[in-house]
Short mmCIF file of C-alpha atoms in Angstrom, two decimals:
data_model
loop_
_atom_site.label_atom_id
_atom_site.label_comp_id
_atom_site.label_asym_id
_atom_site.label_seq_id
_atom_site.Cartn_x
_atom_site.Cartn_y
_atom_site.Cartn_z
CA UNK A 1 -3.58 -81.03 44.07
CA UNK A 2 -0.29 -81.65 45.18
CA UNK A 3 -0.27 -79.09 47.57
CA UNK A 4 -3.61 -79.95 48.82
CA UNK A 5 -1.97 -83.89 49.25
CA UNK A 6 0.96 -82.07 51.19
CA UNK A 7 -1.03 -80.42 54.05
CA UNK A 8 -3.82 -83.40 54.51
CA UNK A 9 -0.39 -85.28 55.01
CA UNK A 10 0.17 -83.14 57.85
CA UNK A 11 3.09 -81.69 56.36
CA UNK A 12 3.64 -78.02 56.90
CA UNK A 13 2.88 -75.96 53.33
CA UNK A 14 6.10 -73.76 54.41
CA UNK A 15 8.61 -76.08 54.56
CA UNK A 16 7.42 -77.33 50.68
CA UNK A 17 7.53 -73.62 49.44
CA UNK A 18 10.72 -72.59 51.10
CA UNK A 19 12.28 -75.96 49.51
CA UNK A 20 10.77 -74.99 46.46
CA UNK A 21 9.46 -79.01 46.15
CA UNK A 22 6.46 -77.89 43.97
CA UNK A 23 6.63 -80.03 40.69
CA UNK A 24 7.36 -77.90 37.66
CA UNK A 25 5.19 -79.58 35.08
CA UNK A 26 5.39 -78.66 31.18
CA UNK A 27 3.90 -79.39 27.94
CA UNK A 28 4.97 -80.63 24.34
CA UNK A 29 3.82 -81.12 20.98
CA UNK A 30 4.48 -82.61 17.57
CA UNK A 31 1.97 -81.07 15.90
CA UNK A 32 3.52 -78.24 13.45
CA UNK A 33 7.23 -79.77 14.65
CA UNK A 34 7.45 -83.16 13.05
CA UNK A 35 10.19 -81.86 10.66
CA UNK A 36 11.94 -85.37 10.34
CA UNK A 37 11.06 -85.14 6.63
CA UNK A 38 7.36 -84.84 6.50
CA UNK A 39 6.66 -82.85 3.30
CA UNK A 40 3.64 -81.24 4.31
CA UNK A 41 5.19 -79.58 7.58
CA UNK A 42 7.02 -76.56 5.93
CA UNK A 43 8.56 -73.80 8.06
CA UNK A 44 5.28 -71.46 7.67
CA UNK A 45 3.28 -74.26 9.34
CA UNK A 46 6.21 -74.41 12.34
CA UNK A 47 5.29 -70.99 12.26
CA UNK A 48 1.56 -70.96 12.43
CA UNK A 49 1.83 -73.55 15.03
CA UNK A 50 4.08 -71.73 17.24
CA UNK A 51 2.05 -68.58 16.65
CA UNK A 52 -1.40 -70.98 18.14
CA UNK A 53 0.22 -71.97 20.77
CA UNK A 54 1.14 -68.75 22.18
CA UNK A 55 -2.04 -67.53 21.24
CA UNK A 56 -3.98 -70.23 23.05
CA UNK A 57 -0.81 -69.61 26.05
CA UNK A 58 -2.52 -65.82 26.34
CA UNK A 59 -5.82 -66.89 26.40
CA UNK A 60 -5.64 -68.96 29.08
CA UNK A 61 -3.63 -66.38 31.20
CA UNK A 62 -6.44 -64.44 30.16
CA UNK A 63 -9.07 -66.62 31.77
CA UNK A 64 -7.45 -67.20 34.20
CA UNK A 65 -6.94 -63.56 35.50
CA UNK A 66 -10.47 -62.70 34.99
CA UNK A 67 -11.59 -65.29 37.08
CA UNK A 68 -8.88 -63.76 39.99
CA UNK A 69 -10.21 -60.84 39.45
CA UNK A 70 -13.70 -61.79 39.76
CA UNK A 71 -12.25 -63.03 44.01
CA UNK A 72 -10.43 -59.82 44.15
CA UNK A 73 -13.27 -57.97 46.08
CA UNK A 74 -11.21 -56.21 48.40
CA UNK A 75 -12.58 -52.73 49.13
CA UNK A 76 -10.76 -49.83 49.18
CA UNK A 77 -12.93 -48.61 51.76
CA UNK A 78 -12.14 -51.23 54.20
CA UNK A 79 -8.12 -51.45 53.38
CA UNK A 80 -5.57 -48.72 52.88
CA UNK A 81 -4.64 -49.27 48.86
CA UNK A 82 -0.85 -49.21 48.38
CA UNK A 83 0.67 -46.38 46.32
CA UNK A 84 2.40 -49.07 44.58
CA UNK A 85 -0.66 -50.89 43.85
CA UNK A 86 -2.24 -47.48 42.15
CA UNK A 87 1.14 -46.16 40.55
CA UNK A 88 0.80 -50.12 38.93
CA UNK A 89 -3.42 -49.59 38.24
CA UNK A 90 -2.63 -45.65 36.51
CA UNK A 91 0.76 -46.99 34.57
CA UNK A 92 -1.46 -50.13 32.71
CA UNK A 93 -4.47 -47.92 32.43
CA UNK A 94 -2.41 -45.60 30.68
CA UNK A 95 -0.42 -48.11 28.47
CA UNK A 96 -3.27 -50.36 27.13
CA UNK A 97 -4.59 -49.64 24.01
CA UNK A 98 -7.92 -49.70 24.69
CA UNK A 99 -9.89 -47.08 26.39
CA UNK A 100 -13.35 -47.82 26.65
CA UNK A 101 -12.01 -51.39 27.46
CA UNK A 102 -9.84 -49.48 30.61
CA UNK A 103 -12.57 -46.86 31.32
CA UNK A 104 -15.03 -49.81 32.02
CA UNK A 105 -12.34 -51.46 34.04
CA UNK A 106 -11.74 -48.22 35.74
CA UNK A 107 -15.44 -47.17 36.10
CA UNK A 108 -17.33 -50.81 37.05
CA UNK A 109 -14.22 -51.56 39.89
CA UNK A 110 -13.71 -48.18 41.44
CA UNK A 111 -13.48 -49.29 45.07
CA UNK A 112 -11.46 -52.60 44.47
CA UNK A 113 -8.48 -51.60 43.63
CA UNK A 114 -6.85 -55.14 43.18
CA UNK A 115 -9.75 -56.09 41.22
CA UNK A 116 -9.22 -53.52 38.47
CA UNK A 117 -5.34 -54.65 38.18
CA UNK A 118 -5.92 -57.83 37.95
CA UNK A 119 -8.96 -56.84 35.08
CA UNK A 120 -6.22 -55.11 33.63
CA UNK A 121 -3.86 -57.27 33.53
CA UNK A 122 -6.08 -59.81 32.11
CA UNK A 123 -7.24 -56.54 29.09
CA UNK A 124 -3.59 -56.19 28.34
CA UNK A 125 -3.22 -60.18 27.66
CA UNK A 126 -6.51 -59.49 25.35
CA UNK A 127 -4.86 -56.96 23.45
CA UNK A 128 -1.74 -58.71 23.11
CA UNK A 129 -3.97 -61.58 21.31
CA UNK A 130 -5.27 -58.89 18.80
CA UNK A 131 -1.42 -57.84 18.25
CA UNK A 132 -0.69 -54.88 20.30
CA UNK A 133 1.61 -54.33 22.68
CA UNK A 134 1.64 -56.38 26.14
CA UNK A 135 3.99 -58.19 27.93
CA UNK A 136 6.93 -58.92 26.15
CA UNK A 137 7.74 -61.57 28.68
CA UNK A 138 6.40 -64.05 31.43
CA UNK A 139 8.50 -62.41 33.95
CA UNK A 140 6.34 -58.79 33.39
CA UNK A 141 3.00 -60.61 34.19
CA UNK A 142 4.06 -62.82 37.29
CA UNK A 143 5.47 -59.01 38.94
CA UNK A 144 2.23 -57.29 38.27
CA UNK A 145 0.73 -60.85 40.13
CA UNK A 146 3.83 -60.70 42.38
CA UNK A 147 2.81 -57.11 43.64
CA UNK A 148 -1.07 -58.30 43.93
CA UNK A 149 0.26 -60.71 46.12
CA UNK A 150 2.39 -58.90 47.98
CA UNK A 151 0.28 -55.85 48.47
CA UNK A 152 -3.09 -58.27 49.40
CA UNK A 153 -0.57 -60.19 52.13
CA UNK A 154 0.49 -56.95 53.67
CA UNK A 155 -3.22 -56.13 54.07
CA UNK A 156 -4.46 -59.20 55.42
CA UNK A 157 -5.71 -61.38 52.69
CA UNK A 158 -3.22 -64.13 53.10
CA UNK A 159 -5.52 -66.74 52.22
CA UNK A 160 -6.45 -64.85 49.02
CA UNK A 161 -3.07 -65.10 47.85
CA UNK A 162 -2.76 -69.30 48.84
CA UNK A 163 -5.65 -70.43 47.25
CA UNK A 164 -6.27 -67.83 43.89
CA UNK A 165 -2.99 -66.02 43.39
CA UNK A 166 -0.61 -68.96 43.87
CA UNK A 167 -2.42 -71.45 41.09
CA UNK A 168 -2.16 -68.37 38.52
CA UNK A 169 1.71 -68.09 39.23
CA UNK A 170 1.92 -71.92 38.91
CA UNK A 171 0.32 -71.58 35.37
CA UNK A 172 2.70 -68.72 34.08
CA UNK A 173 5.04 -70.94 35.51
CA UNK A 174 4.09 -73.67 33.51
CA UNK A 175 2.87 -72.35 30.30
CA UNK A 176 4.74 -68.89 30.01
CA UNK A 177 3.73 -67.59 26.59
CA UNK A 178 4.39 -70.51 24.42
CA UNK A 179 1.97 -72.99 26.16
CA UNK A 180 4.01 -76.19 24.87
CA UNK A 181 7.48 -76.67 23.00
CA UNK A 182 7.54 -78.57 19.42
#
């Protein structure tokens, strides 16, 4: 929204990235952290709390990839795909634990390319719910989003990147994979 207030302003949207003016919002809780002496918040429910959080962190990053995704409906018929893109596509599919989950990914999104990483991407956050392997940082997801971006920019889609790719960032941004601090 404050982007959106920035151009109807008038003001140029460049000039508020390049400054890098964009607020940086984040969260914070007492739930599971009040540990001034409340007897009934022991370390194991710090711990559970924590553990929610990040859980409920993924699953929004989760969401909110699928529903990039579902925008993501550039062809591969109609632009070159970028041997980055499908190094990126073939390294995840071969990573994530979960192959019918990556064959359907695979299978259902053959000719959109930055559909299926972004699918993916959003699979891998899934599994990492359930306990497996997945990112082991922020920084991991927003360069698989960074090369999305990059590689959908390079073949025209600029406004695909301003108005689905850029909130996503913002969130990672925001959240990371803790959602709040205690």
């Amino acid at each position: 929204h404050f982007t959106e207030a920035w151009r109807d302003a008038g003001l140029p949207l460049d000039l508020l990235r390049s400054a890098g003016n964009i607020p940086h919002l984040s969260f914070g809780s007492w739930i599971g952290g009040d540990r001034d002496g409340h007897p009934l918040v022991t370390p194991p429910v710090t711990e559970y709390s924590l553990g929610e959080l990040r859980k409920a962190a993924f699953q929004l990053l989760e969401t909110e990839l699928l529903n990039l995704a579902a925008q993501l409906t550039v062809s591969r018929n109609l632009s070159e795909v970028p041997e980055e893109l499908q190094e990126r596509i073939d390294e995840l599919a071969f990573i994530i634990d979960n192959e019918s989950g990556v064959k359907k990914i695979l299978d259902h999104q053959a000719d959109e390319p930055w559909r299926q990483l972004a699918s993916l991407m959003a699979l891998r956050l899934s599994e990492q719910i359930k306990g497996n392997t997945g990112y082991t940082a922020p920084a991991q997801l927003t360069a698989d989003l960074d090369l999305i971006s990059r590689t959908l920019t390079t073949a025209g889609c600029r406004l695909l990147e301003e108005q689905a790719i850029r909130p996503v960032r913002h969130k990672i941004e925001m959240f990371g994979f803790h959602l709040a601090t205690l």
